């Protein structure tokens, strides 16, 4: 049986790097898939292995010896719809296909609030939400054991440690810190739900175990 | 039982308009879904009904009383990846969902050579091929009776009436006129294959019935 080893795709990203640090601090093995390994040069840990690869290439080799996958990559806000198609959609689909081939036990997807209904989102967000919707749909149909997390609007504030999966009544409250998302992802990796799940997540008033 | 009535989505496009004319000349009922009906103002036919709607809106009403659907819409080459996501991917997925809800008998999708393997396509084509791939995948999993046509590089030459579904050995020969694609689509609507099918199509040396 393989030892638990979590592949974090997009491990130098704004959420991915915080998740990488949290899991290493927790004593867990992490494989970090990044395009530029210098972005992790400040992390030294014997449990960290880095795979340097562009997500537009074949990155199936990154899944070797991994038991879990977290897809935390994102093209980022300013890169345009072409990268949205290549990274947010296509790389996510490839990750699910590779995970299936590698018999990954649990696939955790960082999705987005609104990915369930792109037409109802703000117009400027629709291309991104379509990409996330289709990537989520591909994962749901993959046969993998999956957890899809759909955080609200992301902020750079400090972790609060308090969550809710209920959409706040006021849209302005439908937000969550990236630090809290990273904590929630680690919780989800460490406590995989028995059932496949899609969970919206916001800062709220519950501990993470109660929010899920 | 509904009378045969084919909805052509993208009926003012370079292929869609030729298909619309062919089917009307053949005495068939056509519902033409277009964003701007003035683009069909040169066609007068009692069997033509025009539905004016933007594909980024809900266009399910266009399928009322239709028995068949041809998705021939495309964002076009110069519109950028955002429109590729909104039209080539999302509108195609919505069309399949609406078709399922309206119990459409046969859904014909104009896809593209290379949509089976976007990673192997030319780099500048990959975002488009990813969108077409995912739209095709959505249709294949819809439960609809479908025919997916994947033409080679499109040209504006005159119809040849000669086809092949075998990829030419020389990539430069992997092309087909839009006029011939329109003929092939009408053939496919009039002669729906018993099995769901994905067919690459090029100009060649066979009649359409033999090529399919």
PDB file of C-alpha atoms in Angstrom, chain B residues 45-183:
ATOM      1  CA  UNK B  45     -39.392  31.017 -47.981  1.00  0.00           C
ATOM      2  CA  UNK B  46     -42.657  30.008 -46.368  1.00  0.00           C
ATOM      3  CA  UNK B  47     -40.893  27.090 -44.692  1.00  0.00           C
ATOM      4  CA  UNK B  48     -38.437  29.370 -42.915  1.00  0.00           C
ATOM      5  CA  UNK B  49     -39.102  30.708 -39.438  1.00  0.00           C
ATOM      6  CA  UNK B  50     -36.515  32.911 -37.843  1.00  0.00           C
ATOM      7  CA  UNK B  51     -35.791  33.115 -34.131  1.00  0.00           C
ATOM      8  CA  UNK B  52     -33.682  36.107 -33.186  1.00  0.00           C
ATOM      9  CA  UNK B  53     -31.751  35.534 -29.972  1.00  0.00           C
ATOM     10  CA  UNK B  54     -28.261  35.934 -28.640  1.00  0.00           C
ATOM     11  CA  UNK B  55     -26.693  32.576 -27.816  1.00  0.00           C
ATOM     12  CA  UNK B  56     -25.354  33.968 -24.572  1.00  0.00           C
ATOM     13  CA  UNK B  57     -28.993  34.291 -23.445  1.00  0.00           C
ATOM     14  CA  UNK B  58     -31.454  31.507 -22.721  1.00  0.00           C
ATOM     15  CA  UNK B  59     -32.516  30.301 -26.170  1.00  0.00           C
ATOM     16  CA  UNK B  60     -34.529  27.240 -25.164  1.00  0.00           C
ATOM     17  CA  UNK B  61     -37.687  28.745 -26.694  1.00  0.00           C
ATOM     18  CA  UNK B  62     -36.083  28.292 -30.122  1.00  0.00           C
ATOM     19  CA  UNK B  63     -36.464  24.515 -29.802  1.00  0.00           C
ATOM     20  CA  UNK B  64     -40.252  24.564 -29.445  1.00  0.00           C
ATOM     21  CA  UNK B  65     -41.833  22.469 -32.220  1.00  0.00           C
ATOM     22  CA  UNK B  66     -38.445  21.377 -33.547  1.00  0.00           C
ATOM     23  CA  UNK B  67     -37.581  17.739 -34.127  1.00  0.00           C
ATOM     24  CA  UNK B  68     -33.911  18.066 -35.070  1.00  0.00           C
ATOM     25  CA  UNK B  69     -31.084  20.393 -34.171  1.00  0.00           C
ATOM     26  CA  UNK B  70     -27.931  21.324 -36.048  1.00  0.00           C
ATOM     27  CA  UNK B  71     -25.409  23.295 -34.020  1.00  0.00           C
ATOM     28  CA  UNK B  72     -23.464  25.262 -36.620  1.00  0.00           C
ATOM     29  CA  UNK B  73     -22.638  28.322 -34.537  1.00  0.00           C
ATOM     30  CA  UNK B  74     -19.078  29.373 -33.992  1.00  0.00           C
ATOM     31  CA  UNK B  75     -17.534  32.383 -32.398  1.00  0.00           C
ATOM     32  CA  UNK B  76     -15.359  32.802 -35.460  1.00  0.00           C
ATOM     33  CA  UNK B  77     -11.629  33.091 -35.683  1.00  0.00           C
ATOM     34  CA  UNK B  78     -11.010  36.634 -34.551  1.00  0.00           C
ATOM     35  CA  UNK B  79     -13.241  36.993 -31.520  1.00  0.00           C
ATOM     36  CA  UNK B  80     -10.905  35.727 -28.842  1.00  0.00           C
ATOM     37  CA  UNK B  81     -11.030  33.003 -26.246  1.00  0.00           C
ATOM     38  CA  UNK B  82     -13.746  34.635 -24.183  1.00  0.00           C
ATOM     39  CA  UNK B  83     -16.265  34.163 -26.997  1.00  0.00           C
ATOM     40  CA  UNK B  84     -14.871  30.671 -27.553  1.00  0.00           C
ATOM     41  CA  UNK B  85     -15.895  29.837 -23.995  1.00  0.00           C
ATOM     42  CA  UNK B  86     -19.268  31.556 -24.256  1.00  0.00           C
ATOM     43  CA  UNK B  87     -20.315  30.327 -27.712  1.00  0.00           C
ATOM     44  CA  UNK B  88     -18.341  27.310 -28.901  1.00  0.00           C
ATOM     45  CA  UNK B  89     -18.404  25.669 -25.478  1.00  0.00           C
ATOM     46  CA  UNK B  90     -21.217  26.980 -23.326  1.00  0.00           C
ATOM     47  CA  UNK B  91     -23.886  27.632 -25.962  1.00  0.00           C
ATOM     48  CA  UNK B  92     -23.252  24.189 -27.402  1.00  0.00           C
ATOM     49  CA  UNK B  93     -23.704  22.624 -23.951  1.00  0.00           C
ATOM     50  CA  UNK B  94     -26.891  24.614 -23.409  1.00  0.00           C
ATOM     51  CA  UNK B  95     -28.167  23.527 -26.835  1.00  0.00           C
ATOM     52  CA  UNK B  96     -27.673  19.874 -25.887  1.00  0.00           C
ATOM     53  CA  UNK B  97     -29.419  20.409 -22.537  1.00  0.00           C
ATOM     54  CA  UNK B  98     -32.354  22.155 -24.201  1.00  0.00           C
ATOM     55  CA  UNK B  99     -32.506  19.413 -26.854  1.00  0.00           C
ATOM     56  CA  UNK B 100     -32.717  16.779 -24.155  1.00  0.00           C
ATOM     57  CA  UNK B 101     -35.531  18.675 -22.428  1.00  0.00           C
ATOM     58  CA  UNK B 102     -37.383  19.089 -25.733  1.00  0.00           C
ATOM     59  CA  UNK B 103     -36.977  15.385 -26.665  1.00  0.00           C
ATOM     60  CA  UNK B 104     -35.151  16.272 -29.887  1.00  0.00           C
ATOM     61  CA  UNK B 105     -34.742  13.171 -32.052  1.00  0.00           C
ATOM     62  CA  UNK B 106     -31.319  13.842 -33.533  1.00  0.00           C
ATOM     63  CA  UNK B 107     -28.638  16.402 -32.697  1.00  0.00           C
ATOM     64  CA  UNK B 108     -26.002  17.174 -35.307  1.00  0.00           C
ATOM     65  CA  UNK B 109     -22.914  18.987 -34.046  1.00  0.00           C
ATOM     66  CA  UNK B 110     -20.456  20.813 -36.263  1.00  0.00           C
ATOM     67  CA  UNK B 111     -17.220  20.085 -34.452  1.00  0.00           C
ATOM     68  CA  UNK B 112     -13.644  20.278 -35.748  1.00  0.00           C
ATOM     69  CA  UNK B 113     -10.818  18.046 -36.792  1.00  0.00           C
ATOM     70  CA  UNK B 114      -8.501  17.855 -33.789  1.00  0.00           C
ATOM     71  CA  UNK B 115     -11.258  18.153 -31.188  1.00  0.00           C
ATOM     72  CA  UNK B 116     -10.540  14.550 -30.178  1.00  0.00           C
ATOM     73  CA  UNK B 117      -7.009  15.432 -29.035  1.00  0.00           C
ATOM     74  CA  UNK B 118      -6.510  19.166 -28.378  1.00  0.00           C
ATOM     75  CA  UNK B 119      -2.984  18.643 -27.053  1.00  0.00           C
ATOM     76  CA  UNK B 120      -1.879  17.360 -30.432  1.00  0.00           C
ATOM     77  CA  UNK B 121      -3.225  20.351 -32.346  1.00  0.00           C
ATOM     78  CA  UNK B 122      -1.307  23.475 -33.327  1.00  0.00           C
ATOM     79  CA  UNK B 123      -0.646  25.541 -30.228  1.00  0.00           C
ATOM     80  CA  UNK B 124      -2.660  28.536 -31.389  1.00  0.00           C
ATOM     81  CA  UNK B 125      -5.652  26.261 -32.005  1.00  0.00           C
ATOM     82  CA  UNK B 126      -5.608  24.537 -28.616  1.00  0.00           C
ATOM     83  CA  UNK B 127      -8.033  26.810 -26.727  1.00  0.00           C
ATOM     84  CA  UNK B 128     -10.580  26.405 -29.534  1.00  0.00           C
ATOM     85  CA  UNK B 129     -10.052  22.643 -29.742  1.00  0.00           C
ATOM     86  CA  UNK B 130     -10.456  22.308 -25.965  1.00  0.00           C
ATOM     87  CA  UNK B 131     -13.795  24.116 -26.172  1.00  0.00           C
ATOM     88  CA  UNK B 132     -14.963  21.879 -29.023  1.00  0.00           C
ATOM     89  CA  UNK B 133     -13.712  18.768 -27.225  1.00  0.00           C
ATOM     90  CA  UNK B 134     -15.616  19.580 -24.052  1.00  0.00           C
ATOM     91  CA  UNK B 135     -18.772  20.504 -25.956  1.00  0.00           C
ATOM     92  CA  UNK B 136     -18.612  17.217 -27.855  1.00  0.00           C
ATOM     93  CA  UNK B 137     -18.016  15.326 -24.611  1.00  0.00           C
ATOM     94  CA  UNK B 138     -21.053  16.993 -23.054  1.00  0.00           C
ATOM     95  CA  UNK B 139     -23.193  15.992 -26.044  1.00  0.00           C
ATOM     96  CA  UNK B 140     -21.889  12.413 -26.005  1.00  0.00           C
ATOM     97  CA  UNK B 141     -22.925  12.084 -22.370  1.00  0.00           C
ATOM     98  CA  UNK B 142     -26.292  13.787 -22.811  1.00  0.00           C
ATOM     99  CA  UNK B 143     -28.294  10.723 -23.731  1.00  0.00           C
ATOM    100  CA  UNK B 144     -29.310  12.388 -27.007  1.00  0.00           C
ATOM    101  CA  UNK B 145     -29.108  10.660 -30.370  1.00  0.00           C
ATOM    102  CA  UNK B 146     -26.193  12.539 -31.893  1.00  0.00           C
ATOM    103  CA  UNK B 147     -23.963  12.829 -34.930  1.00  0.00           C
ATOM    104  CA  UNK B 148     -20.748  14.778 -34.513  1.00  0.00           C
ATOM    105  CA  UNK B 149     -19.119  15.961 -37.735  1.00  0.00           C
ATOM    106  CA  UNK B 150     -15.468  17.012 -37.533  1.00  0.00           C
ATOM    107  CA  UNK B 151     -14.522  18.742 -40.773  1.00  0.00           C
ATOM    108  CA  UNK B 152     -10.933  19.410 -41.771  1.00  0.00           C
ATOM    109  CA  UNK B 153      -9.643  22.899 -42.537  1.00  0.00           C
ATOM    110  CA  UNK B 154     -12.515  24.866 -44.049  1.00  0.00           C
ATOM    111  CA  UNK B 155     -12.269  26.580 -47.414  1.00  0.00           C
ATOM    112  CA  UNK B 156     -14.584  28.850 -49.380  1.00  0.00           C
ATOM    113  CA  UNK B 157     -14.197  26.958 -52.649  1.00  0.00           C
ATOM    114  CA  UNK B 158     -17.226  25.628 -54.482  1.00  0.00           C
ATOM    115  CA  UNK B 159     -18.880  22.366 -53.534  1.00  0.00           C
ATOM    116  CA  UNK B 160     -17.185  19.289 -54.975  1.00  0.00           C
ATOM    117  CA  UNK B 161     -19.754  16.698 -53.924  1.00  0.00           C
ATOM    118  CA  UNK B 162     -16.930  14.332 -53.101  1.00  0.00           C
ATOM    119  CA  UNK B 163     -15.918  13.308 -49.584  1.00  0.00           C
ATOM    120  CA  UNK B 164     -13.870  11.013 -47.423  1.00  0.00           C
ATOM    121  CA  UNK B 165     -13.918  10.266 -43.717  1.00  0.00           C
ATOM    122  CA  UNK B 166     -10.339   8.971 -43.838  1.00  0.00           C
ATOM    123  CA  UNK B 167      -7.660  11.448 -42.793  1.00  0.00           C
ATOM    124  CA  UNK B 168      -5.554  12.217 -45.857  1.00  0.00           C
ATOM    125  CA  UNK B 169      -1.914  11.155 -45.541  1.00  0.00           C
ATOM    126  CA  UNK B 170      -0.774  14.663 -46.314  1.00  0.00           C
ATOM    127  CA  UNK B 171      -1.989  17.210 -43.747  1.00  0.00           C
ATOM    128  CA  UNK B 172      -2.315  19.810 -46.482  1.00  0.00           C
ATOM    129  CA  UNK B 173      -5.073  17.699 -48.060  1.00  0.00           C
ATOM    130  CA  UNK B 174      -7.102  17.558 -44.843  1.00  0.00           C
ATOM    131  CA  UNK B 175      -9.526  20.232 -45.944  1.00  0.00           C
ATOM    132  CA  UNK B 176     -13.107  20.597 -47.091  1.00  0.00           C
ATOM    133  CA  UNK B 177     -15.237  23.365 -48.547  1.00  0.00           C
ATOM    134  CA  UNK B 178     -17.903  24.924 -46.341  1.00  0.00           C
ATOM    135  CA  UNK B 179     -20.370  24.250 -49.160  1.00  0.00           C
ATOM    136  CA  UNK B 180     -19.609  20.535 -48.939  1.00  0.00           C
ATOM    137  CA  UNK B 181     -19.927  20.588 -45.162  1.00  0.00           C
ATOM    138  CA  UNK B 182     -23.395  22.095 -45.580  1.00  0.00           C
ATOM    139  CA  UNK B 183     -24.335  19.302 -47.996  1.00  0.00           C
TER     140      UNK B 183
END
